[in-house]
Short mmCIF file of C-alpha atoms and ligand atoms in Angstrom, two decimals:
data_model
loop_
_atom_site.label_atom_id
_atom_site.label_comp_id
_atom_site.label_asym_id
_atom_site.label_seq_id
_atom_site.Cartn_x
_atom_site.Cartn_y
_atom_site.Cartn_z
CA MET E 1 12.66 106.48 26.28
CA LYS E 2 11.71 106.58 29.81
CA THR E 3 8.12 104.65 28.61
CA THR E 4 10.20 102.14 26.49
CA ARG E 5 12.31 101.35 29.57
CA LYS E 6 9.49 100.93 31.51
CA LEU E 7 7.72 98.67 29.26
CA LEU E 8 10.70 96.21 28.72
CA LEU E 9 11.16 96.03 32.48
CA THR E 10 7.45 95.22 32.94
CA LEU E 11 7.78 92.58 29.96
CA LEU E 12 10.83 91.10 31.81
CA LEU E 13 9.36 90.50 34.93
CA ALA E 14 6.39 88.88 33.46
CA LEU E 15 8.66 86.62 31.87
CA LEU E 16 10.58 86.05 35.24
CA ALA E 17 7.14 85.45 36.82
CA GLY E 18 6.24 82.71 34.20
CA ASN E 19 3.60 84.78 32.74
CA THR E 20 4.40 84.40 29.30
CA ASP E 21 0.80 85.73 28.50
CA ALA E 22 1.09 88.65 25.99
CA ALA E 23 -0.62 88.43 22.64
CA THR E 24 1.48 85.38 21.79
CA ARG E 25 -0.28 82.79 23.84
CA PRO E 26 -2.74 80.49 22.25
CA PRO E 27 -6.23 80.34 23.53
CA ASN E 28 -7.87 77.89 25.79
CA PHE E 29 -10.19 75.49 24.76
CA ILE E 30 -13.25 73.88 26.94
CA VAL E 31 -15.68 71.62 25.41
CA ILE E 32 -18.62 70.89 27.72
CA PHE E 33 -20.27 67.74 26.18
CA CYS E 34 -23.75 66.48 27.47
CA ASP E 35 -25.15 63.09 27.16
CA ASP E 36 -28.56 62.67 25.26
CA LEU E 37 -29.52 66.27 25.39
CA GLY E 38 -32.08 67.12 22.94
CA TYR E 39 -32.15 70.04 20.55
CA GLY E 40 -35.24 71.33 22.40
CA ASP E 41 -34.12 70.97 26.03
CA LEU E 42 -32.58 74.41 26.75
CA GLY E 43 -34.22 77.67 27.43
CA THR E 44 -32.40 79.24 24.66
CA PHE E 45 -33.54 76.67 22.25
CA GLY E 46 -37.11 77.01 23.12
CA HIS E 47 -38.02 74.72 26.07
CA PRO E 48 -40.80 76.29 27.87
CA THR E 49 -40.44 74.91 31.63
CA ILE E 50 -36.45 74.05 31.84
CA ARG E 51 -34.70 77.09 33.02
CA THR E 52 -31.05 77.67 31.61
CA PRO E 53 -30.32 81.16 32.52
CA ASN E 54 -26.47 80.59 32.28
CA LEU E 55 -26.76 78.83 28.86
CA ASP E 56 -29.23 81.69 27.74
CA ARG E 57 -26.59 83.98 28.65
CA MET E 58 -23.72 82.19 26.95
CA ALA E 59 -25.74 82.08 23.88
CA SER E 60 -26.40 85.93 23.59
CA GLU E 61 -23.05 86.66 24.30
CA GLY E 62 -21.88 84.24 21.84
CA GLN E 63 -22.89 82.41 18.97
CA LYS E 64 -25.64 79.91 18.96
CA TRP E 65 -25.80 77.24 16.03
CA THR E 66 -29.12 75.89 15.00
CA SER E 67 -27.75 73.50 12.49
CA PHE E 68 -25.02 71.72 14.30
CA TYR E 69 -24.51 67.76 14.04
CA VAL E 70 -22.87 65.13 15.58
CA GLY E 71 -20.61 62.22 13.88
CA ALA E 72 -23.27 59.45 14.98
CA SER E 73 -26.35 59.16 17.05
CA VAL E 74 -25.29 57.40 20.05
CA CYS E 75 -22.48 57.73 22.57
CA THR E 76 -19.21 55.80 21.65
CA PRO E 77 -19.16 56.66 17.74
CA SER E 78 -20.13 60.22 18.69
CA ARG E 79 -17.58 61.01 20.93
CA ALA E 80 -14.95 59.18 18.79
CA ALA E 81 -15.95 61.63 16.04
CA LEU E 82 -15.51 64.67 18.28
CA LEU E 83 -12.04 63.65 19.42
CA THR E 84 -10.64 62.49 16.09
CA GLY E 85 -12.65 64.98 13.56
CA ARG E 86 -13.39 61.74 11.77
CA LEU E 87 -16.16 59.60 11.04
CA PRO E 88 -16.30 56.71 13.17
CA VAL E 89 -16.73 54.62 10.22
CA ARG E 90 -13.16 55.06 9.25
CA ASN E 91 -11.67 53.82 12.85
CA GLY E 92 -13.93 50.99 13.72
CA MET E 93 -15.72 52.89 16.48
CA MET E 94 -19.14 51.78 14.93
CA SER E 95 -20.67 48.57 14.79
CA ALA E 96 -23.41 46.82 13.28
CA LYS E 97 -23.68 44.31 16.24
CA ARG E 98 -23.11 46.41 19.30
CA ARG E 99 -23.87 50.09 18.93
CA VAL E 100 -21.47 51.18 21.72
CA LEU E 101 -18.85 50.02 24.18
CA PHE E 102 -19.96 48.15 27.35
CA PRO E 103 -18.26 46.93 30.33
CA ASP E 104 -17.40 43.63 28.73
CA SER E 105 -15.62 45.12 25.86
CA SER E 106 -12.03 44.74 25.44
CA SER E 107 -11.31 47.37 22.86
CA GLY E 108 -11.47 51.11 22.41
CA LEU E 109 -10.35 53.90 20.34
CA PRO E 110 -7.40 52.67 18.43
CA HIS E 111 -4.21 54.02 19.41
CA ALA E 112 -3.21 54.94 15.46
CA GLU E 113 -5.95 57.67 15.62
CA ILE E 114 -4.91 61.18 16.61
CA THR E 115 -7.10 62.99 19.03
CA ILE E 116 -7.62 66.83 19.76
CA PRO E 117 -5.54 66.56 23.15
CA GLU E 118 -2.65 64.98 21.46
CA LEU E 119 -2.48 67.51 18.86
CA LEU E 120 -2.71 70.35 21.42
CA LYS E 121 -0.13 68.69 23.62
CA GLU E 122 2.50 68.74 21.16
CA ALA E 123 2.25 72.54 21.10
CA GLY E 124 2.52 72.69 25.15
CA TYR E 125 -1.13 72.71 26.00
CA ALA E 126 -2.13 70.97 29.47
CA THR E 127 -4.95 68.51 28.71
CA GLY E 128 -7.47 67.49 31.31
CA MET E 129 -10.57 65.57 31.15
CA VAL E 130 -13.59 65.16 33.57
CA GLY E 131 -16.74 63.15 33.09
CA LYS E 132 -17.91 60.17 30.79
CA TRP E 133 -15.26 58.81 28.48
CA HIS E 134 -16.78 55.66 26.59
CA LEU E 135 -13.99 55.13 24.24
CA GLY E 136 -12.55 51.91 26.07
CA HIS E 137 -12.73 51.23 29.96
CA LEU E 138 -9.52 48.94 29.99
CA PRO E 139 -6.48 50.76 31.10
CA ASP E 140 -4.76 50.86 27.66
CA TYR E 141 -7.58 52.97 26.10
CA LEU E 142 -8.53 55.27 29.11
CA PRO E 143 -8.25 59.30 28.24
CA THR E 144 -4.46 59.31 29.83
CA ASN E 145 -3.39 56.92 26.86
CA HIS E 146 -5.28 59.20 24.36
CA GLY E 147 -3.68 62.51 24.91
CA PHE E 148 -5.11 63.62 28.36
CA ASP E 149 -2.61 64.52 31.31
CA SER E 150 -5.46 64.00 33.86
CA TYR E 151 -8.72 62.26 34.11
CA TRP E 152 -11.73 61.97 36.52
CA GLY E 153 -14.77 60.28 35.59
CA ILE E 154 -16.92 57.26 34.76
CA PRO E 155 -15.49 55.20 31.98
CA TYR E 156 -18.70 54.23 30.01
CA SER E 157 -22.59 55.21 30.57
CA ASN E 158 -24.22 55.54 33.80
CA ASP E 159 -26.82 52.89 33.14
CA MET E 160 -23.98 50.24 32.84
CA ASP E 161 -23.05 47.56 35.26
CA ALA E 162 -26.93 47.27 36.04
CA GLN E 163 -27.73 44.90 38.95
CA GLN E 164 -30.61 42.37 39.35
CA GLY E 165 -33.24 42.69 41.87
CA PHE E 166 -34.08 46.53 41.55
CA PRO E 167 -37.20 47.82 39.95
CA GLY E 168 -37.28 48.43 36.06
CA TYR E 169 -36.06 51.94 35.65
CA GLN E 170 -38.02 52.12 32.35
CA LYS E 171 -41.40 51.25 34.06
CA LYS E 172 -40.56 53.51 37.44
CA GLY E 173 -39.39 56.62 35.22
CA LYS E 174 -42.85 56.14 33.01
CA GLU E 175 -44.97 56.20 36.21
CA ASP E 176 -43.12 59.07 37.91
CA PRO E 177 -41.34 62.04 36.11
CA ASN E 178 -39.53 62.63 39.40
CA TYR E 179 -38.23 59.05 39.98
CA PHE E 180 -34.62 58.22 40.79
CA ALA E 181 -33.19 54.76 41.26
CA PRO E 182 -31.26 53.46 44.16
CA ILE E 183 -27.41 54.09 43.49
CA GLU E 184 -26.61 50.62 44.09
CA GLN E 185 -28.37 49.53 41.04
CA TYR E 186 -25.78 50.72 38.71
CA GLN E 187 -22.20 49.49 39.92
CA VAL E 188 -20.67 52.13 37.55
CA PRO E 189 -16.90 53.07 38.76
CA ILE E 190 -15.25 56.30 39.08
CA ILE E 191 -11.61 56.32 37.64
CA GLU E 192 -8.71 59.00 38.67
CA GLY E 193 -6.15 58.35 36.14
CA LYS E 194 -6.32 54.64 35.85
CA ASN E 195 -7.16 53.79 39.27
CA VAL E 196 -11.09 53.04 40.39
CA ILE E 197 -11.55 55.39 43.70
CA GLU E 198 -15.23 54.84 44.06
CA ARG E 199 -18.00 52.18 43.20
CA PRO E 200 -20.78 52.54 42.81
CA ALA E 201 -20.37 56.21 41.91
CA ASP E 202 -22.69 58.39 44.04
CA GLN E 203 -24.41 59.43 40.86
CA HIS E 204 -26.48 62.24 43.07
CA THR E 205 -23.32 64.32 43.35
CA LEU E 206 -21.57 63.36 39.95
CA THR E 207 -22.60 66.81 38.04
CA GLY E 208 -21.63 68.66 40.91
CA ARG E 209 -18.27 67.12 41.20
CA TYR E 210 -17.52 67.43 37.64
CA THR E 211 -17.83 71.34 37.67
CA ASP E 212 -16.11 71.55 40.97
CA ARG E 213 -13.15 69.74 39.21
CA ALA E 214 -13.35 71.44 36.13
CA VAL E 215 -13.03 74.93 38.01
CA GLU E 216 -10.25 73.51 39.89
CA TYR E 217 -8.53 72.35 36.69
CA ILE E 218 -8.94 76.00 35.22
CA ARG E 219 -7.52 77.69 38.47
CA ALA E 220 -4.65 75.33 38.53
CA ASN E 221 -3.72 75.86 34.59
CA ARG E 222 -4.63 79.57 34.39
CA ARG E 223 -0.99 80.37 33.53
CA LYS E 224 -0.76 78.09 30.42
CA PRO E 225 -2.75 77.32 27.40
CA PHE E 226 -5.25 74.26 28.21
CA PHE E 227 -7.51 72.05 26.74
CA LEU E 228 -10.44 70.99 29.15
CA TYR E 229 -13.02 68.21 28.15
CA ILE E 230 -16.00 68.30 30.32
CA ALA E 231 -18.25 65.15 29.41
CA HIS E 232 -21.53 65.09 31.47
CA ASN E 233 -22.90 61.76 31.95
CA LEU E 234 -26.39 63.25 32.06
CA PRO E 235 -28.99 63.64 31.27
CA HIS E 236 -28.71 59.90 29.96
CA ILE E 237 -30.62 57.81 32.00
CA PRO E 238 -30.75 57.01 35.12
CA LEU E 239 -31.37 60.57 35.95
CA TYR E 240 -30.00 61.93 39.49
CA ALA E 241 -29.65 65.59 40.64
CA GLY E 242 -27.70 67.15 43.37
CA LYS E 243 -29.48 68.45 46.57
CA ASP E 244 -29.65 72.06 45.56
CA HIS E 245 -31.39 71.09 42.49
CA LEU E 246 -33.55 68.12 43.14
CA GLY E 247 -37.22 68.89 42.94
CA LYS E 248 -36.60 72.73 41.76
CA SER E 249 -37.62 72.54 38.28
CA ARG E 250 -41.12 72.28 36.80
CA ARG E 251 -39.95 69.57 34.44
CA GLY E 252 -39.53 66.89 36.71
CA ILE E 253 -36.31 65.19 37.41
CA TYR E 254 -34.91 65.55 33.87
CA GLY E 255 -35.49 69.36 34.18
CA ASP E 256 -33.57 69.52 37.68
CA VAL E 257 -30.66 67.58 35.97
CA ILE E 258 -30.35 70.30 33.04
CA GLU E 259 -30.88 72.89 35.47
CA GLU E 260 -27.70 71.74 37.42
CA ILE E 261 -25.80 71.34 34.08
CA ASP E 262 -26.70 74.97 33.45
CA ALA E 263 -25.56 76.36 36.91
CA GLY E 264 -22.37 74.35 36.42
CA VAL E 265 -21.71 76.37 33.14
CA GLY E 266 -22.64 79.71 35.13
CA LYS E 267 -19.79 78.45 37.35
CA ILE E 268 -17.22 77.81 34.85
CA LEU E 269 -17.95 81.14 32.89
CA SER E 270 -17.64 83.10 36.12
CA THR E 271 -14.20 81.44 36.93
CA LEU E 272 -13.10 82.28 33.59
CA LYS E 273 -14.05 85.87 34.17
CA GLU E 274 -12.60 86.00 37.48
CA LEU E 275 -9.25 85.18 36.13
CA ASN E 276 -9.25 87.13 33.03
CA LEU E 277 -9.51 84.22 31.12
CA ASP E 278 -12.78 85.02 29.37
CA ARG E 279 -11.13 86.66 26.48
CA ARG E 280 -8.82 84.18 25.75
CA THR E 281 -10.67 80.97 26.08
CA LEU E 282 -13.22 79.40 23.47
CA VAL E 283 -16.04 77.47 25.37
CA VAL E 284 -18.22 74.98 23.35
CA PHE E 285 -21.27 73.50 24.54
CA THR E 286 -23.18 70.80 23.01
CA SER E 287 -24.39 67.40 23.25
CA ASP E 288 -23.49 63.60 21.89
CA ASN E 289 -26.78 62.96 20.20
CA GLY E 290 -30.46 63.41 20.64
CA PRO E 291 -33.02 62.47 23.37
CA TRP E 292 -33.59 59.06 24.15
CA LEU E 293 -37.46 58.98 23.53
CA PRO E 294 -38.50 55.69 24.75
CA PHE E 295 -37.71 56.75 28.27
CA GLU E 296 -40.54 59.33 27.88
CA THR E 297 -40.40 62.16 30.29
CA HIS E 298 -36.97 60.60 31.63
CA GLY E 299 -35.85 61.33 28.03
CA GLY E 300 -35.17 64.66 26.49
CA SER E 301 -36.86 66.65 23.56
CA ALA E 302 -35.72 67.22 20.19
CA GLY E 303 -37.95 70.13 19.89
CA LEU E 304 -39.30 70.25 16.39
CA LEU E 305 -37.00 67.90 14.93
CA ARG E 306 -37.99 64.50 14.16
CA GLU E 307 -37.14 61.28 16.06
CA GLY E 308 -34.14 61.29 18.50
CA LYS E 309 -31.12 59.17 19.71
CA GLY E 310 -30.13 56.03 17.74
CA THR E 311 -31.81 57.65 14.41
CA THR E 312 -30.29 59.27 11.40
CA PHE E 313 -33.31 61.67 11.33
CA GLU E 314 -32.63 65.25 12.59
CA GLY E 315 -33.62 64.73 16.25
CA GLY E 316 -30.90 61.84 16.11
CA MET E 317 -28.01 63.89 15.03
CA ARG E 318 -28.63 67.69 15.21
CA VAL E 319 -27.94 69.01 18.43
CA PRO E 320 -27.79 72.37 20.41
CA ALA E 321 -24.55 74.11 20.26
CA ILE E 322 -23.17 77.25 21.93
CA PHE E 323 -19.77 78.94 21.14
CA TRP E 324 -18.66 81.58 23.43
CA TRP E 325 -15.38 83.61 23.40
CA PRO E 326 -15.99 87.20 24.45
CA GLY E 327 -14.06 89.60 22.02
CA GLN E 328 -13.60 86.93 19.50
CA VAL E 329 -16.73 85.10 18.65
CA ALA E 330 -19.30 87.22 16.83
CA PRO E 331 -22.44 86.99 18.73
CA GLY E 332 -25.68 86.03 16.97
CA THR E 333 -27.42 83.13 15.77
CA GLN E 334 -25.80 81.06 13.29
CA MET E 335 -27.74 79.06 10.72
CA GLU E 336 -24.80 77.79 8.70
CA MET E 337 -23.97 74.03 9.12
CA GLY E 338 -21.33 72.82 11.45
CA ALA E 339 -20.54 69.48 13.25
CA THR E 340 -18.35 68.18 16.16
CA MET E 341 -15.81 66.70 13.60
CA ASP E 342 -15.19 70.34 12.79
CA LEU E 343 -13.69 71.08 16.57
CA LEU E 344 -10.25 69.44 15.92
CA PRO E 345 -9.62 71.54 12.77
CA THR E 346 -11.00 74.68 14.21
CA PHE E 347 -9.03 74.41 17.56
CA CYS E 348 -5.73 73.52 15.36
CA ALA E 349 -6.30 76.69 13.26
CA LEU E 350 -6.80 78.69 16.31
CA ALA E 351 -3.67 77.27 18.17
CA ASP E 352 -1.57 77.29 15.15
CA VAL E 353 -1.16 73.43 15.21
CA LYS E 354 -0.78 71.38 11.85
CA PRO E 355 -3.76 69.06 11.66
CA PRO E 356 -2.91 65.53 10.69
CA SER E 357 -2.30 65.29 6.89
CA ASP E 358 -1.59 61.55 6.72
CA ARG E 359 -5.33 60.68 6.82
CA LYS E 360 -8.71 61.73 5.78
CA LEU E 361 -10.24 64.06 8.15
CA ASP E 362 -14.12 64.63 8.09
CA GLY E 363 -14.10 68.18 9.50
CA TYR E 364 -13.63 71.71 8.70
CA ASN E 365 -12.14 74.83 10.21
CA LEU E 366 -14.96 77.02 11.53
CA ALA E 367 -12.96 79.86 13.06
CA PRO E 368 -13.63 82.25 10.26
CA VAL E 369 -17.50 81.93 10.85
CA LEU E 370 -17.19 82.00 14.60
CA THR E 371 -15.13 85.13 14.38
CA GLY E 372 -17.51 86.93 11.76
CA LYS E 373 -14.79 87.05 9.05
CA ALA E 374 -16.75 84.84 7.10
CA THR E 375 -20.55 84.42 6.53
CA GLU E 376 -20.63 81.09 4.80
CA SER E 377 -19.68 77.86 6.59
CA PRO E 378 -16.78 75.71 4.75
CA ARG E 379 -19.17 72.69 5.74
CA LYS E 380 -21.47 72.23 2.84
CA SER E 381 -22.71 68.84 3.49
CA MET E 382 -23.40 66.21 6.16
CA SER E 383 -23.63 62.35 6.04
CA PHE E 384 -25.59 60.14 8.37
CA TRP E 385 -24.14 56.74 9.09
CA ARG E 386 -25.75 54.17 11.18
CA GLU E 387 -23.29 51.06 11.89
CA SER E 388 -21.34 50.77 8.78
CA GLN E 389 -24.25 51.98 6.29
CA LEU E 390 -24.74 55.46 5.00
CA TYR E 391 -28.47 56.05 5.71
CA ALA E 392 -28.97 59.75 4.67
CA VAL E 393 -26.82 62.65 3.19
CA ARG E 394 -27.38 66.43 3.48
CA ALA E 395 -26.19 69.16 1.03
CA GLY E 396 -27.15 72.66 1.69
CA PRO E 397 -30.84 72.71 2.85
CA TRP E 398 -31.41 69.24 1.27
CA LYS E 399 -31.55 66.00 3.08
CA ALA E 400 -32.19 62.40 1.17
CA HIS E 401 -32.83 59.31 3.41
CA PHE E 402 -31.92 56.13 1.72
CA ILE E 403 -32.46 54.15 4.59
CA THR E 404 -35.01 54.80 7.62
CA GLU E 405 -35.11 53.21 10.78
CA GLY E 406 -36.46 53.99 14.47
CA CYS E 407 -34.18 53.68 17.43
CA TYR E 408 -33.14 50.43 19.11
CA GLY E 409 -35.84 48.41 17.31
CA ILE E 410 -38.37 50.77 18.44
CA GLY E 411 -40.38 52.89 16.02
CA PRO E 412 -40.47 52.50 12.34
CA LYS E 413 -38.92 49.51 11.08
CA LYS E 414 -35.71 49.45 8.94
CA GLU E 415 -36.81 50.46 5.23
CA VAL E 416 -34.52 50.67 2.30
CA HIS E 417 -35.85 53.57 -0.26
CA GLU E 418 -35.21 52.78 -3.72
CA THR E 419 -35.92 56.45 -4.44
CA PRO E 420 -34.87 58.26 -1.33
CA GLU E 421 -36.97 60.50 0.84
CA LEU E 422 -36.19 63.95 0.26
CA TYR E 423 -36.89 66.99 2.74
CA HIS E 424 -36.15 70.60 2.60
CA LEU E 425 -34.74 71.26 5.98
CA GLU E 426 -34.88 75.05 5.99
CA THR E 427 -38.61 74.98 5.18
CA ASP E 428 -39.37 71.70 6.81
CA PRO E 429 -37.06 71.11 9.85
CA SER E 430 -39.23 68.41 11.24
CA GLU E 431 -38.88 66.58 7.91
CA LYS E 432 -42.34 65.88 7.44
CA TYR E 433 -43.03 66.38 3.85
CA ASN E 434 -41.37 64.21 1.29
CA VAL E 435 -40.89 66.26 -1.62
CA ALA E 436 -38.66 63.69 -3.72
CA ALA E 437 -41.37 63.48 -6.78
CA LEU E 438 -41.28 67.34 -7.06
CA HIS E 439 -37.27 67.55 -7.01
CA PRO E 440 -35.95 64.44 -9.29
CA GLY E 441 -32.87 66.84 -9.97
CA VAL E 442 -31.96 67.06 -6.47
CA VAL E 443 -32.52 63.36 -5.65
CA GLU E 444 -30.20 62.52 -8.47
CA GLU E 445 -27.40 64.94 -7.02
CA LEU E 446 -27.80 63.41 -3.60
CA LYS E 447 -27.70 60.02 -4.98
CA THR E 448 -24.49 60.90 -6.66
CA LEU E 449 -22.96 62.18 -3.45
CA ALA E 450 -23.95 59.15 -1.41
CA GLU E 451 -22.35 56.91 -3.97
CA GLY E 452 -19.24 59.06 -3.86
CA LEU E 453 -19.14 58.52 -0.05
CA ARG E 454 -19.98 55.03 -0.15
CA SER E 455 -17.19 54.09 -2.62
CA ALA E 456 -14.48 56.33 -0.93
CA ILE E 457 -14.90 55.12 2.79
CA GLU E 458 -13.91 51.61 3.45
CA PRO E 459 -15.47 50.73 6.94
CA ALA E 460 -12.56 49.90 9.11
CA GLU E 461 -12.39 46.73 11.37
CA ASP E 462 -15.41 46.66 13.96
CA GLN E 463 -13.78 47.56 17.53
CA LEU E 464 -17.12 47.54 19.58
CA VAL E 465 -17.91 43.78 18.77
CA LYS E 466 -14.92 42.56 20.49
CA ARG E 467 -15.38 41.32 24.14
CA ILE E 468 -13.14 40.24 27.00
CA GLY E 469 -12.15 36.68 26.53
CA ASP E 470 -13.04 36.25 22.89
MG1 LIG R 1 -25.35 59.76 24.39
#
């Protein structure tokens, strides 16, 4: 009796203190999203000269996914896919004419789309974002109009607003793996809420400042469920590293950048541990697309995967991914298929929020696989769109390419294949050996899958082509 009374008193005191913790509180979600980080750029994914001890530990304590995809191989559509759980071809965030949004773009993510923070907000979550947005820089399209309570970061890529009269970055970068450009070369603004607070952004200190703001956000919101989206604008070129990291890696400035991001991950995870939030927070670390290979040593590595950013080969759309949630996520290496579009349904399931039912989602709930309750991923296939065209499909281990093309006019020219190229991604992850002639039955199955997708998806009105003053 005495014990029961004591327990009730403790609960009452906790409630009065606003600490409604207990078992009923839904988990926090943190997504750490890098820009142009390649599949092979982390220690835990095999890089020989970049040190990532924090991500390596996160991977060994959590689940490392080796077959995790993005919705598109360039920034804007990939971010739209992550936040909406839908293929960008469905909402016009994909364009044949301009592949991403630019400072003269007049549009952004359509308001009819439903984002992860909008869904979680309805369930009482605090929602914050730091970092690169790239889904519309005009006030109407900024994060605070798409479900985030707060925003601090740059509105588009860090190489935009480029000024004349400076040395060519690509040329200088090729000459020197440690080169960094004067910050005045890129007049990229920092926006807080809807206001420009700094221009040009001091890009040397951005990664460190994103981490500091993320840590502050976690501390300020530790008593309620929160969703925090940390979108690093690096290692997208131009590369800059803070003073504690500059010149410290063996991999040139690209390695310095990754090691600084890694140190930030360490600070975020140790803050969660310090505040006893580690066992109630799912942290996801991944990238928006593959490495930007034409920048040579200033671009990353897709490891053994073929090609990089801008293409529908594996190096363009398969990215490193780590899920961490002590006590909930079953540690290990996960070889089943997943994608950034799966995060929305997964978070909804874990937060007990209904995902939108009035539209087609392209994601699946990965929670059972993450927690070890299921061994098979609900994702059995992946489609690889470029602009409004379906270039390739994957089903199980098989991937068929109907169209192949290098990135941004570099590399192989666009080629339409009457008989698709066929690769077995488990025995041939580098897409080296076209085995279409050996497996005509598989080719037919994948053709049917692709035809079904093409006829089911009507590309939406192109939002990326719209310019201010049109
Ligand atoms: Mg990118």
